[in-house]
Coordinates of C-alpha atoms in Angstrom, one line a residue:
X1 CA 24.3 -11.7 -16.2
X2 CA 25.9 -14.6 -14.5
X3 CA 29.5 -13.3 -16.0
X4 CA 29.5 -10.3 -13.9
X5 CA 27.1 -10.9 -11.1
X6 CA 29.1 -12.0 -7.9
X7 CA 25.7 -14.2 -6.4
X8 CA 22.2 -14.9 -6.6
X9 CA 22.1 -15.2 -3.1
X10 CA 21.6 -18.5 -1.0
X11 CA 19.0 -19.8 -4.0
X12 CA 19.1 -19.3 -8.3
X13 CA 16.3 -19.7 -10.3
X14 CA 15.6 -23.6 -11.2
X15 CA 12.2 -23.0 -13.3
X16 CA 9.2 -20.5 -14.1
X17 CA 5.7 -21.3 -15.2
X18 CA 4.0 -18.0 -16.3
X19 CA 1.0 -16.9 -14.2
X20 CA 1.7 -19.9 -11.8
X21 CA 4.8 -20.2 -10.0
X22 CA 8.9 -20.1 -9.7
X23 CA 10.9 -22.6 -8.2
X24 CA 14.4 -21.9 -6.8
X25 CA 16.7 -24.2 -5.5
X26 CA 20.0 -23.7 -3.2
X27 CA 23.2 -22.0 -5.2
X28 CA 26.1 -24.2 -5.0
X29 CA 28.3 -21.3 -5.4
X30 CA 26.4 -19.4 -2.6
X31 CA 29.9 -18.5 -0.2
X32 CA 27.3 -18.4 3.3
X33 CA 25.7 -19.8 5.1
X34 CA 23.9 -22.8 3.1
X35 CA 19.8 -22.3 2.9
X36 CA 18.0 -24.4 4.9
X37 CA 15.7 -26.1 2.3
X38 CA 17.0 -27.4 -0.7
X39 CA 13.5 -26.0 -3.0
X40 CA 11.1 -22.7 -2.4
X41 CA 8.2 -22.9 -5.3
X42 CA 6.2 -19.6 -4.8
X43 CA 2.9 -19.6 -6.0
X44 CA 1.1 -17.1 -7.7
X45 CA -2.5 -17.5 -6.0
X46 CA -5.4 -15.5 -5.8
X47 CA -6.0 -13.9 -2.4
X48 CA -9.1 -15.1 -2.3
X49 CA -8.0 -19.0 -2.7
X50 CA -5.0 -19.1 0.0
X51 CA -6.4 -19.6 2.9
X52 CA -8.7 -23.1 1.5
X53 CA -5.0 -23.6 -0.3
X54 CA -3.1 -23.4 3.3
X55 CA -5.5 -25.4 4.7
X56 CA -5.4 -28.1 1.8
X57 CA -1.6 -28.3 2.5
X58 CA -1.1 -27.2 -1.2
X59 CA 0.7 -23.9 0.6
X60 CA 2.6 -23.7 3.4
X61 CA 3.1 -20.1 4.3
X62 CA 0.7 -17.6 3.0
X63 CA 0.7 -13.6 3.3
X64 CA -2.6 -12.5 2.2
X65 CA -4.5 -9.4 2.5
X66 CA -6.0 -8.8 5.7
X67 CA -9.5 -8.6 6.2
X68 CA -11.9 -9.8 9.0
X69 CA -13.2 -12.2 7.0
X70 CA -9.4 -13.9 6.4
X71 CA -8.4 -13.9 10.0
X72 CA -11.6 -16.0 11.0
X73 CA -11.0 -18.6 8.4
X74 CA -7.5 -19.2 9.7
X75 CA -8.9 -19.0 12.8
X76 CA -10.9 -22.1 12.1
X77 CA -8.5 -24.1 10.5
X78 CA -7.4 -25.0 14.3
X79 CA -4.1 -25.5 15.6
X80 CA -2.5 -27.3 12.7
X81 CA -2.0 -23.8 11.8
X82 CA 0.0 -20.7 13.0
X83 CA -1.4 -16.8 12.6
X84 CA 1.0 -14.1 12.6
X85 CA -0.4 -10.3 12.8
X86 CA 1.6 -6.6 13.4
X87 CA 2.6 -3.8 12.1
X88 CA 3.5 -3.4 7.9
X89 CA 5.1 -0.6 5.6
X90 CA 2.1 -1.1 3.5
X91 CA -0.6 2.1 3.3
X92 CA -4.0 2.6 1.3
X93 CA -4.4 5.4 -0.4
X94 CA -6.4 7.2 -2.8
X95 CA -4.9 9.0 -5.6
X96 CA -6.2 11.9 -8.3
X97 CA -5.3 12.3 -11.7
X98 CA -3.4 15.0 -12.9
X99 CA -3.5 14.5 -16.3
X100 CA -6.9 14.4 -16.8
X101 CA -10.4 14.5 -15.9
X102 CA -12.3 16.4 -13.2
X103 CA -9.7 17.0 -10.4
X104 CA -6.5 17.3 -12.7
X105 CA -6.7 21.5 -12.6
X106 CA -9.4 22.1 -9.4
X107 CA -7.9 22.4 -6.1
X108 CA -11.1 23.2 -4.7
X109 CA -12.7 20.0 -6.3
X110 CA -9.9 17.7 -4.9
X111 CA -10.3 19.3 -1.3
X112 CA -14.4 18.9 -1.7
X113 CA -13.9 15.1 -2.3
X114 CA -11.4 14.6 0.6
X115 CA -13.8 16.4 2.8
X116 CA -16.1 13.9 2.3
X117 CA -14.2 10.7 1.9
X118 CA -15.1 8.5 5.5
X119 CA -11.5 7.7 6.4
X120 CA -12.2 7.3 10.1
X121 CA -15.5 4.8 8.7
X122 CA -13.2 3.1 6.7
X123 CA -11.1 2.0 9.3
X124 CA -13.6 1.5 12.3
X125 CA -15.3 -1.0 10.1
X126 CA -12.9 -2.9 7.8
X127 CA -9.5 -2.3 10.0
X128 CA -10.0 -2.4 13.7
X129 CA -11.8 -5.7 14.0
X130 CA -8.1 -6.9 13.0
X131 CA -6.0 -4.4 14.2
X132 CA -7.8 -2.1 17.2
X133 CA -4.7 -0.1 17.5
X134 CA -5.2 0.9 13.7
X135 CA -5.8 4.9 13.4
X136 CA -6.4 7.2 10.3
X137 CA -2.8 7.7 8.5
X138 CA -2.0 11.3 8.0
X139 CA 1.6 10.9 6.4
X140 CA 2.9 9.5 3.5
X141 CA 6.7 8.7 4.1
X142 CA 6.1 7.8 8.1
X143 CA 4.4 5.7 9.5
X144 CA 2.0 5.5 12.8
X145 CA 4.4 3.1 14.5
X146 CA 7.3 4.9 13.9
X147 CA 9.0 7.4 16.1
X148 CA 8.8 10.5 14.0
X149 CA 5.0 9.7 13.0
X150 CA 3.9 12.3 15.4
X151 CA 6.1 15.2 15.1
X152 CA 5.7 14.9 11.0
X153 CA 1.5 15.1 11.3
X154 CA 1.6 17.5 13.9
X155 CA 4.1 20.1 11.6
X156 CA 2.5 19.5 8.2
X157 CA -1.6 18.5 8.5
X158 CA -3.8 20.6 10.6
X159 CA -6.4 17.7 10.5
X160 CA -8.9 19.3 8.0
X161 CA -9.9 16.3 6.4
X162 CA -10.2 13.9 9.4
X163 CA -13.7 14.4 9.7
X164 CA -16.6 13.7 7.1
X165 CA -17.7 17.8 6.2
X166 CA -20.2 17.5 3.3
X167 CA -21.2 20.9 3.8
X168 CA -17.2 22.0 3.4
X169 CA -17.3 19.9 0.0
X170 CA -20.6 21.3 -1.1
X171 CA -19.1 24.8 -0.6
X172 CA -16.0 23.8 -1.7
X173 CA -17.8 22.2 -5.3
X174 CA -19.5 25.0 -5.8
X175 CA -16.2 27.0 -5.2
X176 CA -15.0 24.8 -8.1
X177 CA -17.4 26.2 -10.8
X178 CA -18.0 22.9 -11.8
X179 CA -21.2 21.7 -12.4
X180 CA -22.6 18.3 -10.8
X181 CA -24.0 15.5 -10.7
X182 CA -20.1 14.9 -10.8
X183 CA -19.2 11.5 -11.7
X184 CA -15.8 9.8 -10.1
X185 CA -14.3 6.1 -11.5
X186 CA -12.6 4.8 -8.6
X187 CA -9.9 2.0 -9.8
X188 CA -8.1 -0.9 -8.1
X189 CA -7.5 -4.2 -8.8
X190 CA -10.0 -6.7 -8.5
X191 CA -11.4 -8.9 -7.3
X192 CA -10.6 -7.5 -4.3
X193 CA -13.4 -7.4 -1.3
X194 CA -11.9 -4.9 1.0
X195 CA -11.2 -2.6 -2.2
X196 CA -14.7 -3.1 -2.8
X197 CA -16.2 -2.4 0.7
X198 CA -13.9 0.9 0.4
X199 CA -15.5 2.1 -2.6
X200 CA -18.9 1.4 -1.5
X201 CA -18.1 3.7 1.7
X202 CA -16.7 6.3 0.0
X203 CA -19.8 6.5 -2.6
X204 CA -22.3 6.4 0.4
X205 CA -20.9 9.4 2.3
X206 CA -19.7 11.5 -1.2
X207 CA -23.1 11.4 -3.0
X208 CA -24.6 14.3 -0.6
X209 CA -21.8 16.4 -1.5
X210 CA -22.9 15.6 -5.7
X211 CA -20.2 12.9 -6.5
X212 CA -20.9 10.2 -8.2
X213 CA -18.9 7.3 -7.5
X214 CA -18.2 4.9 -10.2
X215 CA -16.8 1.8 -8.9
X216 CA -14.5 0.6 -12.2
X217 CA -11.9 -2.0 -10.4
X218 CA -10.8 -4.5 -12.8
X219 CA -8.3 -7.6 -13.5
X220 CA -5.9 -5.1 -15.7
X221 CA -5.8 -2.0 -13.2
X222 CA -2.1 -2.1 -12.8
X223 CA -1.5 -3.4 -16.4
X224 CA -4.0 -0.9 -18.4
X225 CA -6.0 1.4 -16.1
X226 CA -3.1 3.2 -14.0
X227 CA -0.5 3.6 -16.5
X228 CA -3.5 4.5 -19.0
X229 CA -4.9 7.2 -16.7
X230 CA -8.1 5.8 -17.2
X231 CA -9.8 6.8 -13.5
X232 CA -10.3 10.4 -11.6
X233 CA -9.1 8.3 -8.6
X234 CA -7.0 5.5 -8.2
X235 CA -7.1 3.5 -4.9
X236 CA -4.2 0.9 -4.1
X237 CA -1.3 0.4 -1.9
X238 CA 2.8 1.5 -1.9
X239 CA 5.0 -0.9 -0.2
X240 CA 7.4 1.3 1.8
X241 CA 11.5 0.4 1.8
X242 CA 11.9 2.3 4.8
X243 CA 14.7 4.4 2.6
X244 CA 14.8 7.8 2.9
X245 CA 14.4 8.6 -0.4
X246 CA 12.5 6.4 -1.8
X247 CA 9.4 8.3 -2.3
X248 CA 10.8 10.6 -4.6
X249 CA 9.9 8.6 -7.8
X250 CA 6.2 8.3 -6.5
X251 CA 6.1 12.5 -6.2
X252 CA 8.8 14.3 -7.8
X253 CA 7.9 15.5 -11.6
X254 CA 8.1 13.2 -14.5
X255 CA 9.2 9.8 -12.5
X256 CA 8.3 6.7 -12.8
X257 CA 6.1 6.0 -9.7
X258 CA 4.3 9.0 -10.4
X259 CA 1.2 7.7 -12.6
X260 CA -1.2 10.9 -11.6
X261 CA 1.4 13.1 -13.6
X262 CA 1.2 15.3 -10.2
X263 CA 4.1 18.1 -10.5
X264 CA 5.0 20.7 -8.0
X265 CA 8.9 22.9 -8.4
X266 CA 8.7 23.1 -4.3
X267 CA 7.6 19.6 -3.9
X268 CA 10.8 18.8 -6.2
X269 CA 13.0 21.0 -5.1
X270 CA 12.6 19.5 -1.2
X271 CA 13.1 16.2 -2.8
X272 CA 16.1 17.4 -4.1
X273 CA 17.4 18.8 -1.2
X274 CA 16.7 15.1 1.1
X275 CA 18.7 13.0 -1.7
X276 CA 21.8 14.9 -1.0
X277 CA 21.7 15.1 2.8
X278 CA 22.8 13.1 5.3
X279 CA 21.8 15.2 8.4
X280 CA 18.8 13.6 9.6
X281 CA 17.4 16.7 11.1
X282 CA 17.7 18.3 7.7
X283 CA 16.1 14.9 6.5
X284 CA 13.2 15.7 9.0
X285 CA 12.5 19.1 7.7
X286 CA 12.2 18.2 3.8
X287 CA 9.9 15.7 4.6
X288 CA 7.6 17.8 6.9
X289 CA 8.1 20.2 4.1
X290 CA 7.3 17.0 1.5
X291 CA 4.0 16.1 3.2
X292 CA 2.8 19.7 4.3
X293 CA 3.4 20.5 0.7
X294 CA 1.5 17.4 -0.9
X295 CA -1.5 18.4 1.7
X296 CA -2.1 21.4 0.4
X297 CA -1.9 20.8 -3.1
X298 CA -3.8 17.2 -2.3
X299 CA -1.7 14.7 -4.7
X300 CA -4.0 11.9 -2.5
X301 CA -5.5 10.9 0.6
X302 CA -3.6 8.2 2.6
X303 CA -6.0 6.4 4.4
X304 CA -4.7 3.7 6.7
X305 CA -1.6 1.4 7.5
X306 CA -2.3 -1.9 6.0
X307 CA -2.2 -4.4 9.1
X308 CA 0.4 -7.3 8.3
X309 CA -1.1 -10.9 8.1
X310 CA 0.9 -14.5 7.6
X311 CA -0.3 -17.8 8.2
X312 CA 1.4 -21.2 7.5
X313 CA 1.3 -24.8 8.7
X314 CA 3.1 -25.9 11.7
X315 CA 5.4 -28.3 10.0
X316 CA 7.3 -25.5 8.6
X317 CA 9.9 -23.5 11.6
X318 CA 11.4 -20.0 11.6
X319 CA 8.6 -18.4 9.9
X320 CA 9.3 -14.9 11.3
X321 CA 7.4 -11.5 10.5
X322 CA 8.8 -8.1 9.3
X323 CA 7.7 -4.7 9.0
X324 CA 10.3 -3.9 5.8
X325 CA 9.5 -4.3 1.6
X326 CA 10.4 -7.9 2.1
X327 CA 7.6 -9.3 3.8
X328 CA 7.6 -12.7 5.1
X329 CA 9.9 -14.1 2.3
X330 CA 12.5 -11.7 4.0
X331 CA 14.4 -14.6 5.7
X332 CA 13.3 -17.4 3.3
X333 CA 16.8 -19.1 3.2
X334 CA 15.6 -20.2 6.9
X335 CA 12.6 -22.0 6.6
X336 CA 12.8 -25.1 7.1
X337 CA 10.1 -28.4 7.5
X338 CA 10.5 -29.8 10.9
X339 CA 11.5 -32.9 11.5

């Protein structure tokens, strides 16, 4: 509401096409420092079509999903073009539904189907050929490159499910009661190759333990499919903020973030307990006591730290990469074509 907002920021909003793009321009009333380029357009393209776009010159800076497949065709485009890789506070995971289904009331069915998801595969064949420091992730709010990654795994996982165990998930289905064939719809959004190549991993190694995996990614995942509850498992990403708190709507009862319906009073009540705290050892303890809590009960599995890509064309200066929510966009107000 422009009559009580103090700013925008350095740009306001000039225009916005629906499903392909908005256009900002420089705020006159912006009181520091003026943004470097007069117009940003952000386009909304399909991962799939940004590199041939950056390559066209219909895009200048692109951030798209990394796979090995992406990093060789900005490889190729030669040196008209710059490649940017590191860390990001991005993480795959897969989560169960608590409202319905197969998993919503079976611990032991939950555990059976972590035993014999192939994290370490996973990330020896789709993440280290981009990022060969990349290791299994074992936490939810910290991550492998941060300080207190170590201390927080070490205090709350005792490693159980880093290993494929289909015997462990056979015993553990049959402590279940339930009877297989047992069939699992996996959902993310597609199209979406690495998704895809996940999926297929997962159904390889879980069908000796009697899942069947239903591969059921669609266009309308985040639209219909999550908020719908329509999938035993749901396999996407969470953009961290690097706040302490800020995973507290993904796993405290009833919020918004929490689309499993997943609900735990201890889980809650540590959550409780971090918001109102600014100790930071007290902040260390709920969390260990946040993630030992959701691996026991198994809300999900994280699975890996998504490895940061950005490309863009050489004309454009003071591209600059960040681990934090705002990805590349983070200093926009910079960028600028060079002369």
């Amino acid at each position: 509401d422009e009559a009580i907002a103090l700013s925008s920021g350095p740009y306001k909003l000039s225009s916005w096409e629906a499903g392909q793009s908005i256009t900002l321009v420089a705020n006159d009333a912006w009181w520091g420092t003026p943004p470097a380029t007069k117009t940003l357009v952000y386009r909304f393209a399909a991962p799939e079509t940004q590199v041939q776009a950056l390559q066209n010159g219909d895009l200048n800076i692109i951030e798209p999903q990394a796979t090995v497949d992406t990093i060789t065709q900005i490889e190729a485009i030669g040196d008209t073009i710059s490649l940017i890789t590191g860390p990001s506070l991005t993480w795959e995971h897969l989560d169960f539904n608590f409202k319905t289904g197969v998993f919503a009331d079976s611990l032991p069915l939950r555990e059976a189907f972590a035993m014999c998801v192939p994290r370490q595969l996973i990330i020896d064949n789709l993440i280290k050929p981009i990022d060969p420091e990349a290791v299994v992730m074992n936490a939810r709010e910290v991550f492998p490159f941060q300080p207190a990654y170590e201390e927080v795994v070490s205090a709350s996982y005792d490693g159980r499910y880093d290993e494929v165990d289909i015997e462990g998930a056979k015993a553990k289905v049959a402590e279940s009661g339930v009877a297989g064939p047992i069939t699992v719809r996996i959902g993310y959004s597609a199209p979406n190759a690495r998704r895809t190549d996940e999926v297929s991993l997962i159904k390889d190694s879980c069908k000796d333990a009697g899942f069947v995996i239903e591969d059921v990614g669609n266009a309308d995942f985040f639209d219909k499919t999550l908020p719908d509850g329509d999938y035993e498992v749901a396999l996407f990403a969470w953009a961290g903020s690097g706040q302490i708190t800020s995973g507290q709507n993904i796993y405290a009862t009833g919020r918004g973030q929490n689309y499993g319906g997943f609900s735990n009073a201890d889980v809650d009540a540590a959550w409780d307990t971090l918001s109102t705290t600014l100790d930071t050892g007290e902040q260390l303890e709920q969390i260990i006591k946040i993630e030992t809590l959701l691996w026991d009960n198994l809300y999900g599995i994280p699975v890996f730290a998504h490895p940061g890509v950005v490309a863009y064309d050489n004309t454009i200066q003071n591209v600059r990469d960040t681990a934090t929510q705002s990805t590349v966009a983070w200093n926009a107000e910079q960028w600028v074509r060079a002369n």
